[in-house]
PDB file of C-alpha atoms in Angstrom:
ATOM      1  CA  UNK A 148      -2.516  12.793 -42.420  1.00 55.00           C
ATOM      2  CA  UNK A 149      -5.824  12.604 -41.412  1.00 62.00           C
ATOM      3  CA  UNK A 150      -8.043  16.049 -42.173  1.00 76.00           C
ATOM      4  CA  UNK A 151      -7.538  18.385 -39.650  1.00 87.00           C
ATOM      5  CA  UNK A 152     -10.563  19.883 -37.571  1.00 90.00           C
ATOM      6  CA  UNK A 153     -10.659  23.624 -37.254  1.00 94.00           C
ATOM      7  CA  UNK A 154     -12.932  25.879 -35.780  1.00 95.00           C
ATOM      8  CA  UNK A 155     -11.977  28.771 -38.236  1.00 95.00           C
ATOM      9  CA  UNK A 156     -10.623  29.312 -41.514  1.00 96.00           C
ATOM     10  CA  UNK A 157      -8.710  32.517 -42.695  1.00 97.00           C
ATOM     11  CA  UNK A 158      -8.052  33.138 -46.398  1.00 97.00           C
ATOM     12  CA  UNK A 159      -4.793  35.003 -46.847  1.00 96.00           C
ATOM     13  CA  UNK A 160      -4.085  33.378 -50.211  1.00 97.00           C
ATOM     14  CA  UNK A 161      -2.508  36.004 -52.443  1.00 96.00           C
ATOM     15  CA  UNK A 162      -1.476  38.886 -49.753  1.00 93.00           C
ATOM     16  CA  UNK A 163       1.959  39.702 -49.041  1.00 89.00           C
ATOM     17  CA  UNK A 164       3.467  40.444 -45.742  1.00 85.00           C
ATOM     18  CA  UNK A 165       2.413  41.801 -43.135  1.00 87.00           C
ATOM     19  CA  UNK A 166      -1.419  41.232 -44.247  1.00 91.00           C
ATOM     20  CA  UNK A 167      -1.520  37.208 -43.251  1.00 94.00           C
ATOM     21  CA  UNK A 168      -0.566  38.414 -39.594  1.00 92.00           C
ATOM     22  CA  UNK A 169      -3.133  41.519 -39.789  1.00 93.00           C
ATOM     23  CA  UNK A 170      -5.967  39.084 -40.654  1.00 95.00           C
ATOM     24  CA  UNK A 171      -4.810  36.504 -38.340  1.00 95.00           C
ATOM     25  CA  UNK A 172      -4.390  38.966 -35.635  1.00 93.00           C
ATOM     26  CA  UNK A 173      -7.993  40.316 -36.179  1.00 94.00           C
ATOM     27  CA  UNK A 174      -9.594  36.892 -36.483  1.00 95.00           C
ATOM     28  CA  UNK A 175      -7.844  35.502 -33.226  1.00 94.00           C
ATOM     29  CA  UNK A 176      -9.503  38.208 -31.115  1.00 92.00           C
ATOM     30  CA  UNK A 177     -13.054  36.886 -32.156  1.00 92.00           C
ATOM     31  CA  UNK A 178     -11.651  33.137 -31.617  1.00 94.00           C
ATOM     32  CA  UNK A 179     -12.644  31.677 -28.101  1.00 92.00           C
ATOM     33  CA  UNK A 180      -9.616  30.286 -26.206  1.00 91.00           C
ATOM     34  CA  UNK A 181      -8.713  26.744 -27.147  1.00 90.00           C
ATOM     35  CA  UNK A 182      -9.972  26.938 -30.292  1.00 93.00           C
ATOM     36  CA  UNK A 183      -7.959  25.847 -33.602  1.00 96.00           C
ATOM     37  CA  UNK A 184      -7.785  28.326 -36.645  1.00 96.00           C
ATOM     38  CA  UNK A 185      -6.356  27.463 -40.045  1.00 97.00           C
ATOM     39  CA  UNK A 186      -4.735  30.318 -42.092  1.00 97.00           C
ATOM     40  CA  UNK A 187      -4.678  29.653 -45.796  1.00 96.00           C
ATOM     41  CA  UNK A 188      -1.582  31.927 -47.373  1.00 96.00           C
ATOM     42  CA  UNK A 189       0.413  31.822 -50.481  1.00 96.00           C
ATOM     43  CA  UNK A 190       3.253  33.895 -49.463  1.00 91.00           C
ATOM     44  CA  UNK A 191       6.136  31.633 -48.665  1.00 89.00           C
ATOM     45  CA  UNK A 192       7.313  33.698 -45.673  1.00 87.00           C
ATOM     46  CA  UNK A 193       4.151  33.440 -43.961  1.00 92.00           C
ATOM     47  CA  UNK A 194       5.271  30.386 -42.352  1.00 91.00           C
ATOM     48  CA  UNK A 195       8.129  31.697 -40.226  1.00 85.00           C
ATOM     49  CA  UNK A 196       6.211  35.364 -39.684  1.00 88.00           C
ATOM     50  CA  UNK A 197       3.032  33.333 -38.172  1.00 93.00           C
ATOM     51  CA  UNK A 198       5.257  31.212 -36.056  1.00 88.00           C
ATOM     52  CA  UNK A 199       6.851  33.931 -34.644  1.00 83.00           C
ATOM     53  CA  UNK A 200       3.807  36.133 -34.080  1.00 88.00           C
ATOM     54  CA  UNK A 201       2.136  33.019 -32.310  1.00 88.00           C
ATOM     55  CA  UNK A 202       5.212  32.684 -29.964  1.00 79.00           C
ATOM     56  CA  UNK A 203       5.294  36.255 -29.409  1.00 78.00           C
ATOM     57  CA  UNK A 204       1.802  36.456 -28.474  1.00 85.00           C
ATOM     58  CA  UNK A 205       1.578  33.642 -26.447  1.00 85.00           C
ATOM     59  CA  UNK A 206      -0.796  31.599 -28.806  1.00 91.00           C
ATOM     60  CA  UNK A 207       0.467  27.993 -29.995  1.00 91.00           C
ATOM     61  CA  UNK A 208       1.747  27.310 -33.699  1.00 93.00           C
ATOM     62  CA  UNK A 209       0.759  23.714 -34.387  1.00 94.00           C
ATOM     63  CA  UNK A 210       2.177  23.504 -37.801  1.00 93.00           C
ATOM     64  CA  UNK A 211       2.027  24.142 -41.385  1.00 95.00           C
ATOM     65  CA  UNK A 212       0.887  21.909 -44.490  1.00 94.00           C
ATOM     66  CA  UNK A 213       1.289  22.888 -48.080  1.00 94.00           C
ATOM     67  CA  UNK A 214      -1.196  21.864 -50.549  1.00 93.00           C
ATOM     68  CA  UNK A 215      -1.515  22.819 -54.045  1.00 92.00           C
ATOM     69  CA  UNK A 216       0.797  25.874 -53.387  1.00 93.00           C
ATOM     70  CA  UNK A 217      -1.237  26.635 -50.684  1.00 96.00           C
ATOM     71  CA  UNK A 218       0.180  26.839 -47.375  1.00 96.00           C
ATOM     72  CA  UNK A 219      -2.476  25.947 -44.480  1.00 96.00           C
ATOM     73  CA  UNK A 220      -1.179  27.266 -41.201  1.00 96.00           C
ATOM     74  CA  UNK A 221      -2.679  25.833 -37.992  1.00 96.00           C
ATOM     75  CA  UNK A 222      -3.052  28.233 -34.797  1.00 96.00           C
ATOM     76  CA  UNK A 223      -4.389  27.250 -31.382  1.00 94.00           C
ATOM     77  CA  UNK A 224      -5.514  30.399 -29.465  1.00 93.00           C
ATOM     78  CA  UNK A 225      -4.174  30.354 -25.790  1.00 87.00           C
ATOM     79  CA  UNK A 226      -6.021  29.825 -22.756  1.00 80.00           C
ATOM     80  CA  UNK A 227      -5.365  30.157 -19.095  1.00 66.00           C
ATOM     81  CA  UNK A 228      -4.861  26.325 -18.737  1.00 59.00           C
ATOM     82  CA  UNK A 229      -1.211  26.695 -17.795  1.00 51.00           C
ATOM     83  CA  UNK A 230      -2.142  28.613 -14.501  1.00 49.00           C
ATOM     84  CA  UNK A 231      -5.103  26.187 -14.026  1.00 54.00           C
ATOM     85  CA  UNK A 232      -4.689  24.309 -10.400  1.00 60.00           C
ATOM     86  CA  UNK A 233      -4.341  20.560 -10.986  1.00 66.00           C
ATOM     87  CA  UNK A 234      -6.483  18.578  -9.010  1.00 84.00           C
ATOM     88  CA  UNK A 235      -6.514  15.186  -9.999  1.00 87.00           C
ATOM     89  CA  UNK A 236      -4.741  13.180  -7.380  1.00 90.00           C
ATOM     90  CA  UNK A 237      -2.821  10.248  -9.405  1.00 94.00           C
ATOM     91  CA  UNK A 238      -0.196  12.040 -11.522  1.00 95.00           C
ATOM     92  CA  UNK A 239       2.460  10.622 -13.603  1.00 96.00           C
ATOM     93  CA  UNK A 240       5.698  12.186 -15.228  1.00 96.00           C
ATOM     94  CA  UNK A 241       6.605  11.911 -18.728  1.00 97.00           C
ATOM     95  CA  UNK A 242       9.549  10.040 -17.858  1.00 96.00           C
ATOM     96  CA  UNK A 243       7.226   7.362 -15.786  1.00 97.00           C
ATOM     97  CA  UNK A 244       4.893   7.275 -19.232  1.00 97.00           C
ATOM     98  CA  UNK A 245       7.856   6.545 -21.217  1.00 96.00           C
ATOM     99  CA  UNK A 246       9.365   3.671 -18.930  1.00 96.00           C
ATOM    100  CA  UNK A 247       5.742   2.292 -18.872  1.00 97.00           C
ATOM    101  CA  UNK A 248       5.558   2.383 -22.710  1.00 96.00           C
ATOM    102  CA  UNK A 249       9.117   0.980 -23.021  1.00 95.00           C
ATOM    103  CA  UNK A 250       8.504  -1.846 -20.584  1.00 96.00           C
ATOM    104  CA  UNK A 251       5.662  -3.224 -22.811  1.00 94.00           C
ATOM    105  CA  UNK A 252       3.040  -2.757 -20.092  1.00 95.00           C
ATOM    106  CA  UNK A 253      -0.659  -2.916 -21.597  1.00 95.00           C
ATOM    107  CA  UNK A 254      -2.011   0.576 -21.087  1.00 97.00           C
ATOM    108  CA  UNK A 255      -4.191   3.059 -23.021  1.00 98.00           C
ATOM    109  CA  UNK A 256      -2.690   6.603 -23.838  1.00 98.00           C
ATOM    110  CA  UNK A 257      -5.287   8.967 -24.217  1.00 98.00           C
ATOM    111  CA  UNK A 258      -4.569  12.093 -25.926  1.00 98.00           C
ATOM    112  CA  UNK A 259      -7.098  14.927 -24.998  1.00 96.00           C
ATOM    113  CA  UNK A 260      -5.607  17.581 -26.981  1.00 94.00           C
ATOM    114  CA  UNK A 261      -7.537  19.223 -30.354  1.00 90.00           C
ATOM    115  CA  UNK A 262      -7.332  16.973 -33.197  1.00 90.00           C
ATOM    116  CA  UNK A 263      -5.109  19.659 -34.860  1.00 91.00           C
ATOM    117  CA  UNK A 264      -2.600  19.243 -31.989  1.00 92.00           C
ATOM    118  CA  UNK A 265      -2.436  15.326 -32.107  1.00 95.00           C
ATOM    119  CA  UNK A 266      -2.218  15.486 -35.925  1.00 93.00           C
ATOM    120  CA  UNK A 267       0.920  17.188 -35.580  1.00 93.00           C
ATOM    121  CA  UNK A 268       2.791  14.909 -33.308  1.00 94.00           C
ATOM    122  CA  UNK A 269       1.564  12.466 -30.816  1.00 97.00           C
ATOM    123  CA  UNK A 270       2.784   9.383 -28.750  1.00 97.00           C
ATOM    124  CA  UNK A 271       2.448   6.204 -31.259  1.00 97.00           C
ATOM    125  CA  UNK A 272      -0.760   4.435 -30.233  1.00 96.00           C
ATOM    126  CA  UNK A 273      -2.366   7.024 -28.688  1.00 97.00           C
ATOM    127  CA  UNK A 274      -6.138   7.592 -28.520  1.00 98.00           C
ATOM    128  CA  UNK A 275      -7.296  10.977 -29.686  1.00 97.00           C
ATOM    129  CA  UNK A 276     -10.284  11.874 -27.728  1.00 97.00           C
ATOM    130  CA  UNK A 277     -10.316  15.984 -27.474  1.00 93.00           C
ATOM    131  CA  UNK A 278     -11.421  16.956 -24.391  1.00 91.00           C
ATOM    132  CA  UNK A 279     -14.852  18.755 -25.447  1.00 84.00           C
ATOM    133  CA  UNK A 280     -15.818  15.039 -26.818  1.00 92.00           C
ATOM    134  CA  UNK A 281     -14.780  13.003 -23.850  1.00 95.00           C
ATOM    135  CA  UNK A 282     -18.109  12.822 -22.358  1.00 90.00           C
ATOM    136  CA  UNK A 283     -19.799  11.463 -25.479  1.00 93.00           C
ATOM    137  CA  UNK A 284     -17.177   9.451 -26.448  1.00 96.00           C
ATOM    138  CA  UNK A 285     -15.829   7.638 -22.878  1.00 95.00           C
ATOM    139  CA  UNK A 286     -17.814   4.570 -23.898  1.00 95.00           C
ATOM    140  CA  UNK A 287     -14.996   3.899 -26.555  1.00 97.00           C
ATOM    141  CA  UNK A 288     -12.581   3.461 -23.477  1.00 97.00           C
ATOM    142  CA  UNK A 289     -12.572   0.259 -20.897  1.00 96.00           C
ATOM    143  CA  UNK A 290     -13.180   1.229 -17.371  1.00 95.00           C
ATOM    144  CA  UNK A 291     -10.716  -1.688 -16.312  1.00 94.00           C
ATOM    145  CA  UNK A 292      -7.919  -0.243 -18.318  1.00 96.00           C
ATOM    146  CA  UNK A 293      -4.960   1.646 -17.023  1.00 97.00           C
ATOM    147  CA  UNK A 294      -5.209   4.826 -18.761  1.00 98.00           C
ATOM    148  CA  UNK A 295      -2.503   7.435 -19.106  1.00 98.00           C
ATOM    149  CA  UNK A 296      -4.053  11.035 -19.806  1.00 98.00           C
ATOM    150  CA  UNK A 297      -1.936  13.535 -22.128  1.00 97.00           C
ATOM    151  CA  UNK A 298      -2.390  17.147 -23.196  1.00 95.00           C
ATOM    152  CA  UNK A 299      -0.043  19.864 -23.906  1.00 91.00           C
ATOM    153  CA  UNK A 300       0.621  20.759 -20.223  1.00 89.00           C
ATOM    154  CA  UNK A 301      -1.264  18.898 -18.080  1.00 90.00           C
ATOM    155  CA  UNK A 302      -4.247  20.943 -17.408  1.00 85.00           C
ATOM    156  CA  UNK A 303      -6.618  19.703 -19.727  1.00 90.00           C
ATOM    157  CA  UNK A 304      -5.522  16.120 -19.222  1.00 94.00           C
ATOM    158  CA  UNK A 305      -6.160  16.834 -15.417  1.00 92.00           C
ATOM    159  CA  UNK A 306      -9.879  17.950 -16.219  1.00 88.00           C
ATOM    160  CA  UNK A 307     -10.086  14.641 -18.436  1.00 94.00           C
ATOM    161  CA  UNK A 308      -8.723  12.401 -15.576  1.00 95.00           C
ATOM    162  CA  UNK A 309     -11.271  14.024 -12.996  1.00 92.00           C
ATOM    163  CA  UNK A 310     -14.261  13.331 -15.735  1.00 92.00           C
ATOM    164  CA  UNK A 311     -12.939   9.815 -16.273  1.00 96.00           C
ATOM    165  CA  UNK A 312     -12.744   8.927 -12.334  1.00 95.00           C
ATOM    166  CA  UNK A 313     -16.066  10.463 -11.778  1.00 91.00           C
ATOM    167  CA  UNK A 314     -17.529   8.383 -14.740  1.00 94.00           C
ATOM    168  CA  UNK A 315     -16.288   5.198 -12.805  1.00 95.00           C
ATOM    169  CA  UNK A 316     -12.703   4.829 -14.441  1.00 96.00           C
ATOM    170  CA  UNK A 317     -10.441   3.407 -11.670  1.00 92.00           C
ATOM    171  CA  UNK A 318      -7.042   3.467 -12.789  1.00 97.00           C
ATOM    172  CA  UNK A 319      -6.389   6.888 -14.592  1.00 98.00           C
ATOM    173  CA  UNK A 320      -3.173   8.892 -14.421  1.00 97.00           C
ATOM    174  CA  UNK A 321      -2.536  12.581 -15.592  1.00 96.00           C
ATOM    175  CA  UNK A 322       0.477  12.733 -17.217  1.00 97.00           C
ATOM    176  CA  UNK A 323       2.435  16.299 -16.281  1.00 94.00           C
ATOM    177  CA  UNK A 324       4.235  18.160 -17.878  1.00 93.00           C
ATOM    178  CA  UNK A 325       2.660  16.349 -21.081  1.00 94.00           C
ATOM    179  CA  UNK A 326       3.397  17.015 -25.043  1.00 95.00           C
ATOM    180  CA  UNK A 327       5.074  20.491 -24.324  1.00 92.00           C
ATOM    181  CA  UNK A 328       7.975  18.367 -22.753  1.00 93.00           C
ATOM    182  CA  UNK A 329       7.542  15.156 -24.123  1.00 95.00           C
ATOM    183  CA  UNK A 330      11.172  13.432 -25.345  1.00 93.00           C
ATOM    184  CA  UNK A 331       9.687  10.157 -26.409  1.00 92.00           C
ATOM    185  CA  UNK A 332       8.800   8.957 -29.733  1.00 92.00           C
ATOM    186  CA  UNK A 333       5.858  10.669 -31.636  1.00 94.00           C
ATOM    187  CA  UNK A 334       4.123   9.758 -34.553  1.00 91.00           C
ATOM    188  CA  UNK A 335       2.457  12.274 -37.117  1.00 87.00           C
TER     189      UNK A 335
END
């Protein structure tokens, strides 16, 4: 697995329950919405604890990696993105994208989630350019390609689709509802 970019690292190594959650909760309060946190812990129960805590508070539990007896938990602070109004006029459903990929059409799947979200599961062959990097990296895309933009819920991909269209991309589709309900094949 590639290196996962995080915005903050919390050291909870050597601490027993409930301290990893106490430290995570305190740090999460100071983290900006949409940012990704890595919580390092040695308590084996911390995986279930942090996953349950994230779900109960509305934050996104991305996954856990174990390295040298240290559990690295990845969480993303919730935003109001699910409530944001969708404005890009060209929308494709998850099923439409699956059919397009199954038919072998030559398209670009652009994943605009954070690199940590991408690392824990993405559509095979998808290009990862987090929304915050899109303006600087749009030149990595061909303006004549048919581009399907995905995120977790369709909100960040809506914004990305608008940005691409404004930059002269002509064939851009926002995939809704995105990876939160993706039932097709995924890669890590």
